[in-house]
Amino acid sequence: MLQTFDIATRTPYYIYDTELFARTIQTAKAEAACLPTAQIHFAVKSNSNIQLLYIAANEGLGADCVSGAEIEHCIACGIPAEKIVFAGVGKSDEEINIALDTGIGCFNVESVPELDVINELAAAKGKVAPISFRINPNVDAHTHANITTGLEENKFGIAMSDMVAVINHAKQLNNVHYLGLHFHIGSQILDMTCFRLLSQRINELQDQLEIAGINDTTSINVGGGLGIDYTNPELNPIPNFRDYFRVFADNLCLRPSQALHFELGRALSAQCGRLITKCLYVKTTATKQFAIVDAGMSDLLRPALYDAHHKIINLTGRKEQRPLHTYDVVGPICESSDVFDKNITLHEVRRGDMLAILSAGAYGFVMASQYNLRTLPQEVIT
Ligand code: LLP
C-alpha cells in the first residue's frame, strides 16, 4: 500500500508500487492461460521506468515499442530482442536499422511504402525482417476520440480490403518474412463487445486470406486497449483480465499453432503509479474553492488533453480525518486547461498538504514535459 511518503522528496513526484505491478502482471499471465499460445508484450509507451521494465522482463513479458529508443531501452532492461514488436506509422530509417541490428521479433508494418523501405534496408544488411501487417479493422472502440485508433478515418494500419494484395506483394520481396496480422482498436476500453467484434473481424479476414491461398499466417496480434477503473482505483487495483482474455478464447478462431500476441499498457501499469503533489495555496472566490497544487499539466497531461478524471486524495487531510469540502484542484501553469478536476470532495485542504493523484502509472511521467521551463517530476519506487 502506498500510504506513506517521503517528505524529503521534492514534489511533485511519481511513486510506483512495484509489488502491485508484479502482481498485476502475474494475474494477467494466469488469466491468459486460457489461450495456450498467448504472449504478452508490455506497451512501453505507457511507462518506460527502468525498475518496472526489469520486473516486466523478469516476469517473462515481451515489449511493444514505438521508437528505436524504446527498443534499445527495453533490451538494456533485459527484455530479449526476439520478444519485441515494433509499431508506428512513421518509423524512420534509423529506427528500422536499430530494429534490424538488434534482431527484434516483429515489425508491425503500417503501409506499403514502409514495407518497401524495410525490405531495402534489410537487403543492405543481408537480413530478412520478420513482419506483420497492422490492419485497420474499422471497429469503434467507443472511447475518447483522441485514443480511438481502429476506425477507417484514423491514420493507423492498412484497410482489410487491401490485405490480400499487400501480403502477395510482401511475398515477392526477398528481405521480409510474412508472419501475420496486427490490430489495435484503441485504449481504455471497458466494453468487452469491442474485443468480440475485433475477434470476429479477425476471423473474417483469416477466412478471406485462406480463400485467396494465403495459408501461412503464424501470428495474430490483437494489440492492447483494456481499460482500468479510474473511479474506484483503490477498490479495483487489478483490471478484469478474466473477461478480457475469455472474450478472445471464446470468439477468436485461431489456426493450429498460431501465436497470439497482446500489447497491454495501461491495464498493467496505470494503477501502480500515483502522482504526489503538495498544496501551495487554497484560494476561495465567490463561487469556488481552489486547491492550487505544485503539479501541473506538464507533469500529468491526461486531464487537460483527454478530459480524463483521476481520483484525487488529500493524504494529509484523510490521515487527520478532517471534514469534507468541495474543491477544484488546479496546477500552477498559465493555461486554463491546467485543471486536475472540478467540484470534487476532499478532506479539508490546507497549504502544505500532500495530495495523491491516483491511477497515474500509465501515460503519466512518459508524457510529462518541461513546459514553462519546469523541472520534470521525479520517479520514486516502493
Ligand atoms: N498497441 C498499440 C499499437 C498502441 O498504439 C497502443 C497504445 C497500445 C498497444 C497500448 O494500449 P493500452 O493497452 O495502453 O491501451 N496517451 C493515451 C493513450 C494512448 C494509447 C496509444 N496507443 C492516454 O493517456 O489515455
Coordinates of C-alpha atoms in Angstrom, one line a residue, residues 2 9-17 46-47 49 52 269-270 272-277 295-303 310 340 357-369 376-382:
L2 CA 1.2 3.5 -0.8
T9 CA 11.3 14.1 -1.7
R10 CA 10.8 17.2 -3.9
T11 CA 7.2 17.4 -5.1
P12 CA 5.6 16.7 -7.5
Y13 CA 6.8 13.1 -7.9
Y14 CA 5.5 9.8 -9.3
I15 CA 5.6 6.9 -6.9
Y16 CA 5.3 3.3 -8.2
D17 CA 4.2 0.3 -6.3
S46 CA 2.6 3.7 -21.2
N47 CA 5.6 3.6 -18.7
N49 CA 10.6 3.3 -16.0
L52 CA 9.3 -1.5 -13.9
S269 CA 0.9 0.0 -15.4
A270 CA -1.8 2.5 -14.6
C272 CA 0.7 1.0 -9.8
G273 CA 1.5 4.7 -10.1
R274 CA 0.3 7.9 -8.4
L275 CA 1.4 11.5 -8.7
I276 CA 2.2 13.1 -5.3
T277 CA 1.8 16.8 -5.2
A295 CA 1.9 19.6 -10.0
G296 CA 0.6 20.8 -13.3
M297 CA -0.4 19.6 -16.8
S298 CA 3.3 19.4 -17.6
D299 CA 3.5 16.6 -15.1
L300 CA 0.3 14.8 -15.8
L301 CA -1.2 15.8 -19.2
R302 CA -4.2 13.4 -19.3
P303 CA -6.9 15.6 -17.7
H310 CA -8.1 10.7 -12.0
F340 CA -6.9 18.2 -12.5
I357 CA -3.5 11.8 -8.0
L358 CA -4.2 8.1 -8.5
S359 CA -4.0 5.7 -11.5
A360 CA -1.2 7.7 -13.0
G361 CA 1.2 4.9 -13.7
A362 CA 0.2 4.8 -17.4
Y363 CA 0.8 7.7 -19.8
G364 CA 1.8 9.9 -16.8
F365 CA 5.6 10.5 -16.5
V366 CA 6.1 9.4 -20.1
M367 CA 4.0 12.3 -21.3
A368 CA 5.5 14.9 -19.0
S369 CA 7.2 18.0 -20.5
L376 CA 10.5 17.1 -14.8
P377 CA 8.8 15.2 -11.9
Q378 CA 10.9 12.6 -10.2
E379 CA 10.1 8.9 -10.1
V380 CA 10.2 7.0 -6.8
I381 CA 9.9 3.3 -6.3
T382 CA 8.4 1.4 -3.3

